[in-house]
Amino acid sequence: MERIKCLIIGSGPAGYTAAIYAARATLSPVVYEGLQPGGQLTTTSTVENFPGYPDGVSGDDLMNDLRTQAERFGTDIRYGTVTEVDFSKAPYIVRIDDGSEVEADTVIISTGASAKYLGLDDEKKYAGRGVSACATCDGFFYRKKVVAVVGGGDTACEEAMYLSGLASKVYLVVRKTWLRASQIMQDRVLNNPKIEVLFGCNVFGLTGDGKVQGMKVVRNAGTDSEERFEREIDGFFLAIGHKPNADVFAKWLDLDESGYIMTLDGTPKTKIPGVFAAGDVADPRYRQAITAAASGCKAAIEAERYLNEL
């Protein structure tokens, strides 16, 4: 069985940054890219808030730059998805979807989190062309335009508030007839003149020629008072939560109530020595490319220290 000093699972900003640092520390890292090489950023048309790109950069180009940098220092990047792990004792056993197994002295988990979508075909049709799951990432493109946010919790209200500072109008589409958000967030949203809350509503379609230009909404679906209408919008933001890609590790690691891997004392360390978690899979709060990259750096440094202590 192949023995690896530093195995990195996932290939987003956290995984590639961890690889850069681990490779420069002569840990000979191996990266398994997972189902979505490059991570969530590859679905983003333009990234304008990653330092070092003053004119912005496409998500694909940014991830290719990070990948090239990791390879430059000798990272072995492989296509494959981890299907099972055994963290009962070191070296840790990791099984890949091609049936192979490897042993790893250290493991950095950077499998990310997947935004939850409504499941509409139109969400895929307009991906990167008006549909987004990150207001902080993409809100800048909708200055003085009309946008919609779907969701009724704190995240949805926070995104609606953030977008109200940029857009001319924000529709907050709420499935229930009330907001689930904390009272302070409810008060802020309901008292914001730029935000119109559509209670009891579901979006069942998007329209537009090449990009989002409108949404189809149903209010009180399935009742005698059902009403269908459309609203013109330029951007459509999902804020109904994220699902961390951590299921394969759940047997061995502590997860919080939302499924994010729990780490120790503000570090990437998990409760298992030599196993680290970086990026969105362990970050329910920020979920930004730059914070993911920073945590990948930390994880690689911790992995190097762990190996040195051994």
CSV table of C-alpha atoms in Angstrom, one decimal:
chain,number,residue,atom,x,y,z
A,1,MET,CA,0.0,0.0,0.0
A,2,GLU,CA,1.3,3.5,-0.9
A,3,ARG,CA,2.5,5.6,2.1
A,4,ILE,CA,1.9,9.3,1.9
A,5,LYS,CA,3.3,11.9,4.3
A,6,CYS,CA,0.6,14.5,3.7
A,7,LEU,CA,-2.7,13.6,2.0
A,8,ILE,CA,-5.0,16.5,1.0
A,9,ILE,CA,-8.6,15.7,0.2
A,10,GLY,CA,-10.2,18.4,-1.9
A,11,SER,CA,-9.0,21.0,-4.4
A,12,GLY,CA,-10.5,24.3,-3.6
A,13,PRO,CA,-8.5,27.3,-2.3
A,14,ALA,CA,-7.9,25.5,1.0
A,15,GLY,CA,-6.7,22.3,-0.6
A,16,TYR,CA,-4.4,24.0,-3.1
A,17,THR,CA,-3.0,26.4,-0.6
A,18,ALA,CA,-2.3,23.6,1.8
A,19,ALA,CA,-0.5,21.8,-1.0
A,20,ILE,CA,1.6,24.8,-1.8
A,21,TYR,CA,2.8,25.1,1.8
A,22,ALA,CA,3.2,21.3,2.3
A,23,ALA,CA,5.2,20.9,-0.9
A,24,ARG,CA,7.5,23.8,0.1
A,25,ALA,CA,8.0,22.1,3.4
A,26,THR,CA,9.1,18.9,1.5
A,27,LEU,CA,6.1,16.9,2.7
A,28,SER,CA,5.5,15.5,-0.8
A,29,PRO,CA,1.7,16.2,-0.7
A,30,VAL,CA,-0.8,14.2,-2.7
A,31,VAL,CA,-4.1,15.9,-3.5
A,32,TYR,CA,-7.2,14.0,-4.5
A,33,GLU,CA,-9.3,16.6,-6.3
A,34,GLY,CA,-12.8,15.2,-5.6
A,35,LEU,CA,-16.0,15.5,-7.7
A,36,GLN,CA,-15.5,19.2,-8.5
A,37,PRO,CA,-11.8,20.0,-9.2
A,38,GLY,CA,-11.1,23.5,-8.2
A,39,GLY,CA,-14.1,23.6,-5.9
A,40,GLN,CA,-17.1,26.0,-5.8
A,41,LEU,CA,-15.1,28.9,-7.3
A,42,THR,CA,-15.1,27.2,-10.7
A,43,THR,CA,-18.8,28.0,-10.9
A,44,THR,CA,-18.2,31.7,-10.3
A,45,SER,CA,-17.7,33.8,-13.5
A,46,THR,CA,-15.6,36.6,-12.0
A,47,VAL,CA,-13.9,36.9,-8.6
A,48,GLU,CA,-13.1,40.5,-7.6
A,49,ASN,CA,-12.3,40.2,-3.9
A,50,PHE,CA,-9.3,37.8,-4.0
A,51,PRO,CA,-6.1,39.8,-3.2
A,52,GLY,CA,-3.6,40.0,-6.1
A,53,TYR,CA,-6.1,40.4,-8.9
A,54,PRO,CA,-6.9,44.1,-9.2
A,55,ASP,CA,-8.9,43.7,-12.3
A,56,GLY,CA,-10.7,40.6,-11.1
A,57,VAL,CA,-10.2,37.0,-12.3
A,58,SER,CA,-12.5,34.2,-13.5
A,59,GLY,CA,-13.0,31.4,-10.9
A,60,ASP,CA,-11.5,28.9,-13.3
A,61,ASP,CA,-8.4,31.0,-13.9
A,62,LEU,CA,-7.9,31.6,-10.2
A,63,MET,CA,-8.1,27.9,-9.4
A,64,ASN,CA,-5.8,27.1,-12.3
A,65,ASP,CA,-3.2,29.5,-11.0
A,66,LEU,CA,-3.4,27.9,-7.5
A,67,ARG,CA,-3.2,24.5,-9.0
A,68,THR,CA,-0.2,25.4,-11.2
A,69,GLN,CA,1.6,26.9,-8.2
A,70,ALA,CA,1.0,23.8,-6.1
A,71,GLU,CA,2.3,21.6,-9.0
A,72,ARG,CA,5.4,23.8,-9.4
A,73,PHE,CA,6.6,22.8,-5.9
A,74,GLY,CA,6.0,19.1,-6.6
A,75,THR,CA,2.4,18.4,-5.5
A,76,ASP,CA,1.0,15.2,-6.9
A,77,ILE,CA,-2.5,16.1,-8.0
A,78,ARG,CA,-4.8,13.2,-8.7
A,79,TYR,CA,-8.3,12.8,-10.0
A,80,GLY,CA,-10.4,10.8,-7.6
A,81,THR,CA,-12.9,11.0,-4.7
A,82,VAL,CA,-12.4,9.6,-1.2
A,83,THR,CA,-15.2,7.1,-0.4
A,84,GLU,CA,-14.1,5.9,3.1
A,85,VAL,CA,-11.5,6.6,5.8
A,86,ASP,CA,-10.1,4.7,8.7
A,87,PHE,CA,-8.8,7.1,11.4
A,88,SER,CA,-8.6,4.4,14.1
A,89,LYS,CA,-4.8,4.6,14.1
A,90,ALA,CA,-1.9,6.2,12.3
A,91,PRO,CA,-1.0,5.9,9.5
A,92,TYR,CA,-4.5,6.5,8.4
A,93,ILE,CA,-6.1,4.5,5.7
A,94,VAL,CA,-8.0,6.3,2.9
A,95,ARG,CA,-10.0,4.6,0.2
A,96,ILE,CA,-10.5,6.1,-3.3
A,97,ASP,CA,-13.4,5.6,-5.6
A,98,ASP,CA,-11.2,3.7,-8.1
A,99,GLY,CA,-10.9,1.0,-5.4
A,100,SER,CA,-7.3,1.9,-4.4
A,101,GLU,CA,-6.2,2.5,-0.8
A,102,VAL,CA,-3.4,4.7,0.6
A,103,GLU,CA,-1.8,5.2,4.0
A,104,ALA,CA,-1.3,8.7,5.2
A,105,ASP,CA,0.7,10.1,8.1
A,106,THR,CA,-1.3,13.3,8.0
A,107,VAL,CA,-4.6,14.1,6.4
A,108,ILE,CA,-5.9,17.6,5.5
A,109,ILE,CA,-9.6,17.6,4.8
A,110,SER,CA,-10.6,20.5,2.5
A,111,THR,CA,-13.7,19.1,0.8
A,112,GLY,CA,-15.7,22.3,1.1
A,113,ALA,CA,-19.4,22.8,1.4
A,114,SER,CA,-22.2,22.8,-1.2
A,115,ALA,CA,-24.8,25.5,-1.4
A,116,LYS,CA,-28.3,24.3,-1.1
A,117,TYR,CA,-30.4,25.1,-4.2
A,118,LEU,CA,-34.2,25.0,-4.8
A,119,GLY,CA,-33.7,22.3,-7.5
A,120,LEU,CA,-35.0,24.3,-10.4
A,121,ASP,CA,-33.6,23.5,-13.9
A,122,ASP,CA,-33.3,27.3,-14.3
A,123,GLU,CA,-30.8,27.5,-11.5
A,124,LYS,CA,-28.4,25.4,-13.6
A,125,LYS,CA,-29.3,27.2,-16.8
A,126,TYR,CA,-28.4,30.6,-15.3
A,127,ALA,CA,-25.5,29.5,-13.1
A,128,GLY,CA,-22.9,32.3,-13.2
A,129,ARG,CA,-25.3,34.4,-15.2
A,130,GLY,CA,-27.4,35.8,-12.5
A,131,VAL,CA,-27.8,32.9,-10.1
A,132,SER,CA,-25.5,33.0,-7.0
A,133,ALA,CA,-25.2,31.5,-3.6
A,134,CYS,CA,-22.9,34.1,-2.2
A,135,ALA,CA,-23.9,37.8,-1.9
A,136,THR,CA,-20.5,38.8,-0.5
A,137,CYS,CA,-18.8,37.2,-3.5
A,138,ASP,CA,-21.1,38.5,-6.3
A,139,GLY,CA,-23.2,41.4,-4.9
A,140,PHE,CA,-20.8,44.0,-6.3
A,141,PHE,CA,-22.0,43.1,-9.8
A,142,TYR,CA,-25.5,44.2,-9.0
A,143,ARG,CA,-25.0,47.8,-7.9
A,144,LYS,CA,-28.1,49.8,-8.6
A,145,LYS,CA,-29.9,46.8,-9.9
A,146,VAL,CA,-32.8,44.7,-8.7
A,147,VAL,CA,-32.1,41.4,-6.9
A,148,ALA,CA,-33.9,38.6,-5.1
A,149,VAL,CA,-32.8,36.6,-2.1
A,150,VAL,CA,-34.5,33.3,-1.2
A,151,GLY,CA,-34.6,32.3,2.5
A,152,GLY,CA,-36.0,33.3,5.8
A,153,GLY,CA,-33.2,32.8,8.3
A,154,ASP,CA,-30.4,34.9,9.6
A,155,THR,CA,-28.2,34.2,6.6
A,156,ALA,CA,-30.9,35.3,4.2
A,157,CYS,CA,-31.6,38.5,6.1
A,158,GLU,CA,-27.9,39.3,6.4
A,159,GLU,CA,-27.5,38.8,2.6
A,160,ALA,CA,-30.6,40.9,1.9
A,161,MET,CA,-29.2,43.7,4.2
A,162,TYR,CA,-25.8,43.5,2.5
A,163,LEU,CA,-27.3,43.6,-1.0
A,164,SER,CA,-29.5,46.6,0.0
A,165,GLY,CA,-26.3,48.6,0.3
A,166,LEU,CA,-25.6,47.9,-3.3
A,167,ALA,CA,-28.8,47.2,-5.2
A,168,SER,CA,-31.6,49.6,-5.9
A,169,LYS,CA,-34.2,47.0,-4.6
A,170,VAL,CA,-34.1,43.6,-2.9
A,171,TYR,CA,-36.9,41.1,-2.9
A,172,LEU,CA,-36.7,38.7,0.0
A,173,VAL,CA,-38.6,35.5,-0.9
A,174,VAL,CA,-39.8,33.7,2.2
A,175,ARG,CA,-41.5,30.3,2.0
A,176,LYS,CA,-43.3,30.7,5.3
A,177,THR,CA,-45.4,33.5,6.5
A,178,TRP,CA,-42.8,34.6,9.0
A,179,LEU,CA,-39.1,35.1,9.3
A,180,ARG,CA,-37.0,32.5,11.2
A,181,ALA,CA,-34.2,35.0,11.7
A,182,SER,CA,-33.3,36.5,15.1
A,183,GLN,CA,-35.5,39.5,16.1
A,184,ILE,CA,-32.8,42.0,15.5
A,185,MET,CA,-32.3,40.8,11.9
A,186,GLN,CA,-36.1,40.7,11.4
A,187,ASP,CA,-36.4,44.3,12.5
A,188,ARG,CA,-33.5,45.5,10.3
A,189,VAL,CA,-35.0,43.8,7.2
A,190,LEU,CA,-38.6,44.9,7.8
A,191,ASN,CA,-37.6,48.5,8.4
A,192,ASN,CA,-35.3,48.7,5.4
A,193,PRO,CA,-37.1,50.7,2.6
A,194,LYS,CA,-35.1,48.9,-0.1
A,195,ILE,CA,-36.2,45.4,0.9
A,196,GLU,CA,-39.6,44.0,0.0
A,197,VAL,CA,-40.4,40.8,1.8
A,198,LEU,CA,-42.6,38.3,-0.2
A,199,PHE,CA,-44.1,36.1,2.5
A,200,GLY,CA,-45.6,32.7,1.8
A,201,CYS,CA,-43.9,32.6,-1.6
A,202,ASN,CA,-41.9,30.1,-3.6
A,203,VAL,CA,-39.9,30.7,-6.8
A,204,PHE,CA,-40.8,28.2,-9.5
A,205,GLY,CA,-38.9,29.5,-12.4
A,206,LEU,CA,-36.5,32.1,-13.8
A,207,THR,CA,-36.6,33.9,-17.1
A,208,GLY,CA,-34.2,35.9,-19.2
A,209,ASP,CA,-32.3,35.9,-22.5
A,210,GLY,CA,-28.9,34.6,-21.7
A,211,LYS,CA,-29.0,35.9,-18.1
A,212,VAL,CA,-31.5,36.3,-15.3
A,213,GLN,CA,-34.1,39.0,-16.0
A,214,GLY,CA,-37.1,37.8,-14.0
A,215,MET,CA,-38.5,35.3,-11.6
A,216,LYS,CA,-41.8,33.4,-11.5
A,217,VAL,CA,-43.4,33.3,-8.0
A,218,VAL,CA,-46.3,31.5,-6.5
A,219,ARG,CA,-47.9,32.7,-3.3
A,220,ASN,CA,-50.0,30.4,-1.1
A,221,ALA,CA,-49.3,27.4,-3.4
A,222,GLY,CA,-51.9,24.7,-3.3
A,223,THR,CA,-54.6,26.8,-1.6
A,224,ASP,CA,-57.7,28.5,-2.7
A,225,SER,CA,-55.9,31.8,-2.5
A,226,GLU,CA,-53.0,30.7,-4.7
A,227,GLU,CA,-51.5,33.5,-6.7
A,228,ARG,CA,-48.9,33.4,-9.5
A,229,PHE,CA,-46.9,36.5,-10.6
A,230,GLU,CA,-43.6,37.6,-12.0
A,231,ARG,CA,-41.0,40.2,-10.9
A,232,GLU,CA,-38.2,41.7,-12.9
A,233,ILE,CA,-34.8,41.0,-11.3
A,234,ASP,CA,-31.2,41.1,-12.4
A,235,GLY,CA,-29.8,38.7,-9.8
A,236,PHE,CA,-31.1,35.7,-7.9
A,237,PHE,CA,-29.4,34.7,-4.6
A,238,LEU,CA,-29.9,31.5,-2.7
A,239,ALA,CA,-29.6,31.8,1.1
A,240,ILE,CA,-31.1,28.5,2.3
A,241,GLY,CA,-28.0,27.1,3.7
A,242,HIS,CA,-24.9,25.1,2.9
A,243,LYS,CA,-24.2,21.4,3.3
A,244,PRO,CA,-20.6,20.6,4.4
A,245,ASN,CA,-19.1,17.8,2.4
A,246,ALA,CA,-18.2,15.9,5.6
A,247,ASP,CA,-20.4,12.7,5.5
A,248,VAL,CA,-17.5,10.4,4.9
A,249,PHE,CA,-15.7,11.6,8.0
A,250,ALA,CA,-18.7,11.7,10.3
A,251,LYS,CA,-17.8,8.3,11.9
A,252,TRP,CA,-14.5,9.6,13.1
A,253,LEU,CA,-14.7,13.4,13.7
A,254,ASP,CA,-17.0,15.7,15.7
A,255,LEU,CA,-19.5,17.6,13.5
A,256,ASP,CA,-21.6,20.5,14.7
A,257,GLU,CA,-25.4,20.6,14.4
A,258,SER,CA,-25.1,21.7,10.7
A,259,GLY,CA,-22.6,19.1,9.8
A,260,TYR,CA,-19.4,21.2,9.8
A,261,ILE,CA,-16.2,19.6,11.1
A,262,MET,CA,-15.4,20.9,14.5
A,263,THR,CA,-11.8,22.0,15.1
A,264,LEU,CA,-9.9,22.7,18.2
A,265,ASP,CA,-9.1,26.1,19.8
A,266,GLY,CA,-9.3,28.1,16.6
A,267,THR,CA,-6.8,25.9,14.8
A,268,PRO,CA,-7.4,23.4,11.9
A,269,LYS,CA,-6.7,20.5,14.3
A,270,THR,CA,-9.4,17.9,14.7
A,271,LYS,CA,-9.8,15.6,17.7
A,272,ILE,CA,-7.6,13.1,15.9
A,273,PRO,CA,-3.9,13.9,15.9
A,274,GLY,CA,-2.5,14.4,12.4
A,275,VAL,CA,-6.0,15.0,10.9
A,276,PHE,CA,-6.8,18.6,10.0
A,277,ALA,CA,-9.8,20.4,8.5
A,278,ALA,CA,-9.5,23.5,6.4
A,279,GLY,CA,-11.8,25.7,4.3
A,280,ASP,CA,-15.6,25.7,4.1
A,281,VAL,CA,-16.0,22.1,5.4
A,282,ALA,CA,-15.0,23.5,8.8
A,283,ASP,CA,-16.2,27.1,8.4
A,284,PRO,CA,-19.9,27.9,8.9
A,285,ARG,CA,-19.3,31.6,9.4
A,286,TYR,CA,-17.2,33.2,6.6
A,287,ARG,CA,-17.1,30.8,3.6
A,288,GLN,CA,-14.8,33.1,1.5
A,289,ALA,CA,-12.0,32.0,-0.8
A,290,ILE,CA,-9.4,34.0,1.0
A,291,THR,CA,-10.4,32.6,4.5
A,292,ALA,CA,-10.3,29.1,3.0
A,293,ALA,CA,-6.9,29.7,1.6
A,294,ALA,CA,-5.6,31.0,4.9
A,295,SER,CA,-6.9,28.0,6.8
A,296,GLY,CA,-5.2,25.7,4.2
A,297,CYS,CA,-2.0,27.5,5.0
A,298,LYS,CA,-2.6,26.9,8.7
A,299,ALA,CA,-3.4,23.2,8.2
A,300,ALA,CA,-0.2,22.6,6.2
A,301,ILE,CA,1.9,24.3,8.9
A,302,GLU,CA,0.2,22.2,11.6
A,303,ALA,CA,0.8,19.1,9.6
A,304,GLU,CA,4.5,19.9,9.3
A,305,ARG,CA,4.8,20.5,13.0
A,306,TYR,CA,3.0,17.3,13.8
A,307,LEU,CA,5.4,15.3,11.6
A,308,ASN,CA,8.4,17.1,13.2
A,309,GLU,CA,7.2,16.2,16.7
A,310,LEU,CA,6.9,12.6,15.7
